[in-house]
Amino acid sequence: MTDTSQLQADLLAQIAAADTPDALEAVRVAAMGKQGQVTQLLKTLGGMSPEDRAVAGPAFNGLREAITAALAAKKAALDEAALNAKLAAEKQDMTLPVSLPATGTIHPISQVMDELAGIFADLGFAVASGPEIEDDWHNFTALNIPESHPARAMHDTFYIDGQPNMVLRTHTSPVQIRTMVGQKPPIRIIAPGRVYRSDSDATHTPMFHQIEGLVIDKGITLAHLRWTLETFIKAFFEVDDVVLRFRPSYFPFTEPSVEVDVGYSAKTGKPAGQGQVDKWLEVLGSGMVHPRVIAACGLDPNEWQGFAFGTGVDRLAMLKYGLTDLRAFFDGDIKWLKHNGFSAFDLPSISAGATP
Ligand code: 2NL
């Protein structure tokens, strides 16, 4: 009864013949399960004389090991074959063209964000980003906004419940503060992103999009600010000739502060050149970075100067693409998105925005 070679040959043949995981499992149960042939054989060792057991033990255990190994090898082979079949069935030819018409569109805000990033990339600006939940220092204090400033009042700022020092950022300036703190000048960045203010009516939404820009270097003057903004406005509105009006203004974080208006033509509804201006539209706030802001970031204001600017992306999108209802931007109305969205295949560039 110690000759296991016939049983081993039978079981190995059954394992070899099993061509599905279920069939293999049936063979395993029949051999190695509680009532399995190999298990039953091993149980007989207990009732044997020591002499018989000395012979049968190694033989039975050898059988068990051979079957266990064969089951494992077959299981691995079947698993691999199953995976290969699945991969073959799910194969996608990535070189095939996209089936048109594509149904989704690029939201005007995303489109304008892409255009802005493209324009400023060509001017040597990197895109920076940061958290939307900010601490009081990065959002206000470092920007020379004292405790008493109205921008800190509860009705403007969303505070985080139970964390009086944390706010939803009210502008993207904290991104620039983080860059100045963490990076050695020269710095040329834009910071586009979502910002939050507790304000909601026809022209204000509690979340909106802002883009700010910052340049820090040695010997930076208002002339650099003026050239950069003029170049940006021409590229963005796709006009060669544009008249900008710089008005003195006030921001706590810049000194001097300058508001920038674009001359508009009533006839074309576009920014206009000399002699064609019918009205002025305010498009940007800007100024020379306040020495206190530079110092708050650990830099010496006698060594480093810079300019900064900020504007609303949603408003820029409305101006450029003739959209009149701000709230429609956030309604998610498919008809509106289809009509006002942009093709994903239409890449914005410095020379041309995309056509809706
Ligand atoms: C506006 C005006 C502005 C800035 C933003 C800025 C950032 C740093 C330092 C100094 Cl870190 N300034 N940003 C400067 C002037 C104007 O935004 O009307 N935004 C919608």
Short mmCIF file of C-alpha atoms and ligand atoms in Angstrom, two decimals:
data_model
loop_
_atom_site.label_atom_id
_atom_site.label_comp_id
_atom_site.label_asym_id
_atom_site.label_seq_id
_atom_site.Cartn_x
_atom_site.Cartn_y
_atom_site.Cartn_z
CA MET A 1 0.00 0.00 0.00
CA THR A 2 3.05 2.31 0.01
CA ASP A 3 3.28 2.44 -3.79
CA THR A 4 1.82 5.88 -4.51
CA SER A 5 3.11 6.16 -8.06
CA GLN A 6 -0.18 5.16 -9.72
CA LEU A 7 -2.23 7.62 -7.62
CA GLN A 8 0.37 10.35 -8.22
CA ALA A 9 0.30 9.74 -11.98
CA ASP A 10 -3.54 9.86 -12.00
CA LEU A 11 -3.70 13.07 -10.00
CA LEU A 12 -0.98 14.78 -12.06
CA ALA A 13 -2.89 13.85 -15.22
CA GLN A 14 -6.10 15.32 -13.79
CA ILE A 15 -4.25 18.50 -12.82
CA ALA A 16 -2.76 18.77 -16.29
CA ALA A 17 -6.21 18.26 -17.85
CA ALA A 18 -7.92 20.94 -15.69
CA ASP A 19 -8.34 23.92 -17.96
CA THR A 20 -10.37 26.27 -15.78
CA PRO A 21 -9.91 27.47 -12.18
CA ASP A 22 -13.15 25.61 -11.24
CA ALA A 23 -11.95 22.32 -12.75
CA LEU A 24 -8.61 22.67 -10.95
CA GLU A 25 -10.39 23.41 -7.68
CA ALA A 26 -12.45 20.22 -8.10
CA VAL A 27 -9.25 18.19 -8.53
CA ARG A 28 -7.72 19.87 -5.47
CA VAL A 29 -10.74 19.05 -3.30
CA ALA A 30 -10.80 15.44 -4.55
CA ALA A 31 -7.11 15.04 -3.66
CA MET A 32 -6.34 17.40 -0.77
CA GLY A 33 -9.77 18.19 0.72
CA LYS A 34 -10.99 16.67 4.02
CA GLN A 35 -12.26 13.58 2.21
CA GLY A 36 -9.59 13.75 -0.51
CA GLN A 37 -7.60 10.74 -1.61
CA VAL A 38 -4.24 12.05 -0.43
CA THR A 39 -5.68 13.26 2.89
CA GLN A 40 -7.27 9.85 3.52
CA LEU A 41 -4.00 8.13 2.70
CA LEU A 42 -2.09 10.33 5.15
CA LYS A 43 -4.66 9.48 7.86
CA THR A 44 -3.78 5.77 7.59
CA LEU A 45 -0.25 6.49 8.88
CA GLY A 46 -1.64 6.75 12.45
CA GLY A 47 -2.77 3.14 12.51
CA MET A 48 0.43 1.65 11.10
CA SER A 49 3.23 -0.16 12.90
CA PRO A 50 6.38 1.94 13.33
CA GLU A 51 8.18 -0.13 10.71
CA ASP A 52 5.46 0.28 8.10
CA ARG A 53 5.13 3.99 8.94
CA ALA A 54 8.87 4.49 8.40
CA VAL A 55 8.39 3.38 4.81
CA ALA A 56 4.91 4.80 4.09
CA GLY A 57 5.47 8.21 5.77
CA PRO A 58 8.08 9.55 3.35
CA ALA A 59 6.19 8.09 0.37
CA PHE A 60 2.84 9.65 1.33
CA ASN A 61 4.41 12.96 2.19
CA GLY A 62 6.31 12.94 -1.10
CA LEU A 63 2.98 12.40 -2.86
CA ARG A 64 1.39 15.26 -0.95
CA GLU A 65 4.24 17.62 -1.79
CA ALA A 66 4.23 16.66 -5.48
CA ILE A 67 0.47 17.25 -5.76
CA THR A 68 0.59 20.51 -3.81
CA ALA A 69 3.37 21.83 -6.08
CA ALA A 70 1.56 20.72 -9.25
CA LEU A 71 -1.69 22.40 -8.08
CA ALA A 72 0.16 25.65 -7.35
CA ALA A 73 1.99 25.64 -10.68
CA LYS A 74 -1.23 24.96 -12.58
CA LYS A 75 -3.11 27.65 -10.66
CA ALA A 76 -0.40 30.21 -11.54
CA ALA A 77 -0.55 29.20 -15.20
CA LEU A 78 -4.36 29.48 -15.31
CA ASP A 79 -4.29 32.88 -13.53
CA GLU A 80 -1.75 34.21 -15.99
CA ALA A 81 -3.74 32.91 -18.96
CA ALA A 82 -6.90 34.54 -17.53
CA LEU A 83 -5.07 37.87 -17.07
CA ASN A 84 -3.67 37.74 -20.60
CA ALA A 85 -7.13 37.01 -22.00
CA LYS A 86 -8.59 39.94 -20.04
CA LEU A 87 -5.82 42.28 -21.22
CA ALA A 88 -6.30 41.16 -24.82
CA ALA A 89 -10.08 41.72 -24.57
CA GLU A 90 -9.63 45.19 -23.07
CA LYS A 91 -6.93 46.32 -25.46
CA GLN A 92 -7.38 49.87 -26.75
CA ASP A 93 -5.67 51.29 -29.79
CA MET A 94 -4.52 54.66 -28.51
CA THR A 95 -3.57 55.76 -32.01
CA LEU A 96 -7.19 55.73 -33.22
CA PRO A 97 -8.74 59.20 -33.68
CA VAL A 98 -11.23 60.41 -31.07
CA SER A 99 -14.74 59.66 -32.22
CA LEU A 100 -16.36 62.96 -33.08
CA PRO A 101 -18.39 64.91 -32.23
CA ALA A 102 -16.83 65.20 -28.77
CA THR A 103 -19.60 66.07 -26.30
CA GLY A 104 -17.72 67.99 -23.60
CA THR A 105 -16.55 71.60 -23.86
CA ILE A 106 -13.93 73.66 -22.08
CA HIS A 107 -15.56 76.12 -19.66
CA PRO A 108 -14.87 79.78 -20.51
CA ILE A 109 -13.10 80.22 -17.16
CA SER A 110 -10.76 77.29 -17.88
CA GLN A 111 -10.22 78.64 -21.39
CA VAL A 112 -9.26 82.09 -20.11
CA MET A 113 -7.03 80.57 -17.38
CA ASP A 114 -5.21 78.60 -20.10
CA GLU A 115 -4.86 81.71 -22.26
CA LEU A 116 -3.47 83.70 -19.32
CA ALA A 117 -0.98 80.99 -18.38
CA GLY A 118 0.14 80.85 -22.03
CA ILE A 119 0.61 84.60 -22.33
CA PHE A 120 2.57 84.90 -19.10
CA ALA A 121 4.62 81.78 -19.82
CA ASP A 122 5.84 83.55 -22.95
CA LEU A 123 6.85 86.49 -20.76
CA GLY A 124 8.88 84.20 -18.48
CA PHE A 125 6.37 83.77 -15.63
CA ALA A 126 5.91 80.43 -13.88
CA VAL A 127 2.51 79.32 -12.58
CA ALA A 128 2.37 79.00 -8.77
CA SER A 129 -0.39 77.53 -6.63
CA GLY A 130 -1.18 77.11 -2.95
CA PRO A 131 -3.85 76.07 -0.46
CA GLU A 132 -7.39 77.46 -0.62
CA ILE A 133 -7.69 77.20 3.16
CA GLU A 134 -5.16 79.69 4.48
CA ASP A 135 -3.99 81.00 7.78
CA ASP A 136 -4.49 84.57 8.81
CA TRP A 137 -0.80 85.45 8.42
CA HIS A 138 -0.47 84.44 4.77
CA ASN A 139 -3.87 85.84 3.75
CA PHE A 140 -3.73 89.15 5.67
CA THR A 141 -0.88 89.97 8.04
CA ALA A 142 2.02 89.46 5.63
CA LEU A 143 0.13 91.62 3.12
CA ASN A 144 0.11 94.60 5.44
CA ILE A 145 -3.60 94.20 6.15
CA PRO A 146 -3.93 95.09 9.83
CA GLU A 147 -6.48 93.59 12.24
CA SER A 148 -8.79 96.57 11.81
CA HIS A 149 -8.92 96.45 7.98
CA PRO A 150 -12.45 96.01 6.55
CA ALA A 151 -11.25 93.11 4.36
CA ARG A 152 -10.96 91.12 7.59
CA ALA A 153 -14.51 91.81 8.69
CA MET A 154 -16.74 88.77 9.10
CA HIS A 155 -19.03 89.75 6.25
CA ASP A 156 -16.26 89.47 3.68
CA THR A 157 -14.20 86.55 4.86
CA PHE A 158 -15.26 82.95 5.36
CA TYR A 159 -13.73 81.66 8.59
CA ILE A 160 -13.23 77.96 9.25
CA ASP A 161 -15.54 76.72 12.06
CA GLY A 162 -13.68 76.39 15.34
CA GLN A 163 -10.40 77.66 13.84
CA PRO A 164 -10.37 81.46 14.17
CA ASN A 165 -6.97 81.72 12.45
CA MET A 166 -7.99 79.83 9.30
CA VAL A 167 -9.91 81.33 6.37
CA LEU A 168 -10.89 80.49 2.82
CA ARG A 169 -8.38 82.63 0.97
CA THR A 170 -9.92 85.93 -0.11
CA HIS A 171 -7.35 86.44 -2.88
CA THR A 172 -4.44 84.48 -4.38
CA SER A 173 -1.86 86.83 -2.82
CA PRO A 174 -0.98 84.24 -0.11
CA VAL A 175 0.42 82.08 -2.92
CA GLN A 176 2.88 84.87 -3.72
CA ILE A 177 3.69 85.35 -0.03
CA ARG A 178 4.53 81.63 0.18
CA THR A 179 6.72 81.94 -2.92
CA MET A 180 8.61 84.96 -1.54
CA VAL A 181 9.11 83.20 1.81
CA GLY A 182 10.28 79.96 0.25
CA GLN A 183 12.18 80.98 -2.86
CA LYS A 184 15.14 83.22 -3.58
CA PRO A 185 14.53 86.16 -5.97
CA PRO A 186 14.43 86.90 -8.83
CA ILE A 187 10.79 85.81 -8.85
CA ARG A 188 8.35 85.95 -11.75
CA ILE A 189 5.11 84.11 -11.06
CA ILE A 190 1.42 84.19 -11.72
CA ALA A 191 -1.01 82.71 -9.23
CA PRO A 192 -4.38 81.81 -10.76
CA GLY A 193 -7.08 80.11 -8.73
CA ARG A 194 -10.29 80.06 -6.75
CA VAL A 195 -10.91 82.66 -4.07
CA TYR A 196 -13.79 83.13 -1.65
CA ARG A 197 -15.72 86.07 -0.28
CA SER A 198 -19.00 86.11 1.58
CA ASP A 199 -20.82 88.08 -1.08
CA SER A 200 -23.60 87.00 -3.42
CA ASP A 201 -25.66 88.97 -5.90
CA ALA A 202 -25.97 89.47 -9.67
CA THR A 203 -22.34 90.52 -10.02
CA HIS A 204 -20.72 88.64 -7.09
CA THR A 205 -20.47 84.92 -6.39
CA PRO A 206 -19.09 83.58 -3.08
CA MET A 207 -16.42 81.71 -5.06
CA PHE A 208 -14.72 83.38 -7.98
CA HIS A 209 -11.44 83.20 -9.87
CA GLN A 210 -8.53 85.51 -9.61
CA ILE A 211 -5.14 85.74 -11.17
CA GLU A 212 -2.34 87.68 -9.60
CA GLY A 213 1.18 88.26 -10.83
CA LEU A 214 4.37 89.09 -8.99
CA VAL A 215 7.84 90.16 -10.06
CA ILE A 216 10.64 90.56 -7.50
CA ASP A 217 14.12 91.54 -8.62
CA LYS A 218 16.69 94.30 -8.26
CA GLY A 219 15.85 97.68 -9.78
CA ILE A 220 12.23 96.97 -10.68
CA THR A 221 10.21 100.12 -11.38
CA LEU A 222 6.73 101.23 -12.44
CA ALA A 223 8.01 101.20 -16.03
CA HIS A 224 8.42 97.41 -15.88
CA LEU A 225 4.88 97.16 -14.48
CA ARG A 226 3.50 99.35 -17.25
CA TRP A 227 5.20 97.45 -20.08
CA THR A 228 4.21 94.05 -18.70
CA LEU A 229 0.54 94.96 -18.28
CA GLU A 230 0.36 96.62 -21.68
CA THR A 231 1.92 93.57 -23.36
CA PHE A 232 -0.47 91.30 -21.48
CA ILE A 233 -3.61 93.30 -22.38
CA LYS A 234 -2.65 93.41 -26.07
CA ALA A 235 -2.05 89.66 -26.17
CA PHE A 236 -5.18 88.80 -24.22
CA PHE A 237 -7.59 90.99 -26.19
CA GLU A 238 -5.76 90.29 -29.46
CA VAL A 239 -5.30 93.95 -30.37
CA ASP A 240 -2.09 95.68 -31.47
CA ASP A 241 -3.09 99.12 -30.43
CA VAL A 242 -4.49 99.69 -26.98
CA VAL A 243 -4.69 102.70 -24.68
CA LEU A 244 -4.29 102.10 -20.98
CA ARG A 245 -5.14 104.62 -18.31
CA PHE A 246 -3.24 104.39 -15.03
CA ARG A 247 -5.14 105.84 -12.08
CA PRO A 248 -3.68 106.28 -8.60
CA SER A 249 -5.38 103.97 -6.15
CA TYR A 250 -4.90 102.30 -2.80
CA PHE A 251 -4.15 98.71 -1.77
CA PRO A 252 -2.54 97.94 1.59
CA PHE A 253 0.03 95.67 -0.11
CA THR A 254 1.30 98.05 -2.81
CA GLU A 255 2.74 101.57 -2.75
CA PRO A 256 2.17 103.32 -5.02
CA SER A 257 -1.00 101.52 -6.13
CA VAL A 258 -2.36 101.85 -9.63
CA GLU A 259 -5.67 100.89 -11.19
CA VAL A 260 -5.56 100.16 -14.87
CA ASP A 261 -8.40 101.00 -17.27
CA VAL A 262 -8.62 99.86 -20.88
CA GLY A 263 -9.95 102.23 -23.50
CA TYR A 264 -12.98 100.63 -25.21
CA SER A 265 -14.64 101.33 -28.50
CA ALA A 266 -18.44 101.32 -28.37
CA LYS A 267 -18.50 100.45 -32.09
CA THR A 268 -16.37 97.26 -31.98
CA GLY A 269 -17.00 96.35 -28.32
CA LYS A 270 -13.25 95.79 -28.09
CA PRO A 271 -10.28 97.61 -26.62
CA ALA A 272 -9.44 100.49 -28.93
CA GLY A 273 -6.43 102.46 -30.05
CA GLN A 274 -5.70 106.18 -29.79
CA GLY A 275 -8.63 108.32 -30.96
CA GLN A 276 -11.20 105.50 -30.89
CA VAL A 277 -11.86 105.35 -27.15
CA ASP A 278 -15.49 105.91 -26.10
CA LYS A 279 -15.33 104.60 -22.53
CA TRP A 280 -12.92 103.22 -19.96
CA LEU A 281 -13.19 99.79 -18.35
CA GLU A 282 -11.30 98.93 -15.21
CA VAL A 283 -9.43 95.65 -15.77
CA LEU A 284 -6.56 95.41 -13.28
CA GLY A 285 -5.31 96.49 -9.88
CA SER A 286 -1.59 96.75 -9.44
CA GLY A 287 1.30 98.54 -7.83
CA MET A 288 4.82 98.37 -6.49
CA VAL A 289 5.03 95.75 -3.74
CA HIS A 290 4.93 97.52 -0.36
CA PRO A 291 8.33 97.43 1.40
CA ARG A 292 6.57 96.06 4.50
CA VAL A 293 5.31 93.06 2.47
CA ILE A 294 8.82 92.40 1.15
CA ALA A 295 10.22 92.63 4.68
CA ALA A 296 7.47 90.36 6.10
CA CYS A 297 8.69 87.65 3.69
CA GLY A 298 12.23 87.89 5.05
CA LEU A 299 13.69 89.92 2.18
CA ASP A 300 15.53 93.24 2.45
CA PRO A 301 13.37 95.93 0.77
CA ASN A 302 16.48 98.00 0.10
CA GLU A 303 17.83 95.20 -2.03
CA TRP A 304 14.67 93.80 -3.64
CA GLN A 305 11.76 95.61 -5.29
CA GLY A 306 8.88 94.39 -7.33
CA PHE A 307 5.48 94.92 -8.80
CA ALA A 308 2.27 92.95 -8.43
CA PHE A 309 -1.11 92.93 -10.07
CA GLY A 310 -4.42 91.20 -9.72
CA THR A 311 -7.61 90.82 -11.67
CA GLY A 312 -10.76 88.74 -11.84
CA VAL A 313 -10.65 85.87 -14.32
CA ASP A 314 -14.45 85.64 -14.51
CA ARG A 315 -14.69 89.31 -15.44
CA LEU A 316 -11.93 88.95 -18.06
CA ALA A 317 -13.83 86.02 -19.57
CA MET A 318 -17.04 88.07 -19.69
CA LEU A 319 -15.27 91.01 -21.35
CA LYS A 320 -13.43 88.94 -23.94
CA TYR A 321 -16.24 86.59 -24.88
CA GLY A 322 -19.23 88.90 -24.46
CA LEU A 323 -20.86 86.98 -21.62
CA THR A 324 -23.25 89.03 -19.52
CA ASP A 325 -24.47 86.84 -16.66
CA LEU A 326 -21.81 85.92 -14.09
CA ARG A 327 -24.07 83.47 -12.30
CA ALA A 328 -24.51 81.40 -15.47
CA PHE A 329 -20.81 80.49 -15.13
CA PHE A 330 -21.62 78.32 -12.15
CA ASP A 331 -25.08 76.94 -13.00
CA GLY A 332 -23.77 73.90 -14.88
CA ASP A 333 -26.50 74.30 -17.53
CA ILE A 334 -25.58 71.95 -20.39
CA LYS A 335 -27.13 74.21 -23.04
CA TRP A 336 -25.14 77.22 -21.81
CA LEU A 337 -21.93 75.17 -21.62
CA LYS A 338 -22.39 73.81 -25.13
CA HIS A 339 -23.03 77.27 -26.51
CA ASN A 340 -20.32 79.13 -24.63
CA GLY A 341 -17.73 76.38 -24.14
CA PHE A 342 -14.60 75.81 -26.23
CA SER A 343 -13.32 72.82 -28.10
CA ALA A 344 -10.74 70.76 -26.25
CA PHE A 345 -8.79 70.58 -29.52
CA ASP A 346 -8.51 74.33 -29.83
CA LEU A 347 -5.28 75.28 -28.09
CA PRO A 348 -4.97 78.86 -26.93
CA SER A 349 -1.78 80.69 -27.84
CA ILE A 350 -0.30 84.15 -27.48
CA SER A 351 -1.35 85.08 -30.99
CA ALA A 352 -4.91 83.83 -30.87
CA GLY A 353 -7.49 82.90 -28.33
CA ALA A 354 -10.00 80.27 -29.36
CA THR A 355 -13.29 80.82 -31.08
CA PRO A 356 -16.36 79.61 -29.21
C1 2NL B 1 -7.43 93.59 -7.69
C2 2NL B 1 -6.12 94.02 -7.21
C3 2NL B 1 -3.96 93.34 -6.64
C4 2NL B 1 -1.88 92.61 -5.77
C5 2NL B 1 -3.18 92.34 -6.15
C6 2NL B 1 -0.05 91.63 -4.47
C7 2NL B 1 0.48 90.46 -3.97
C8 2NL B 1 1.59 90.54 -3.18
C9 2NL B 1 2.17 91.70 -2.88
C10 2NL B 1 1.60 92.84 -3.40
CL1 2NL B 1 2.24 89.11 -2.53
N1 2NL B 1 0.51 92.79 -4.18
N2 2NL B 1 -1.15 91.57 -5.25
C11 2NL B 1 -1.39 93.89 -5.93
C12 2NL B 1 -2.19 94.88 -6.42
C13 2NL B 1 -3.48 94.61 -6.80
O1 2NL B 1 -5.24 93.00 -7.00
O2 2NL B 1 -8.22 94.36 -8.05
N3 2NL B 1 -7.67 92.29 -7.70
C14 2NL B 1 -8.88 91.72 -8.13
#
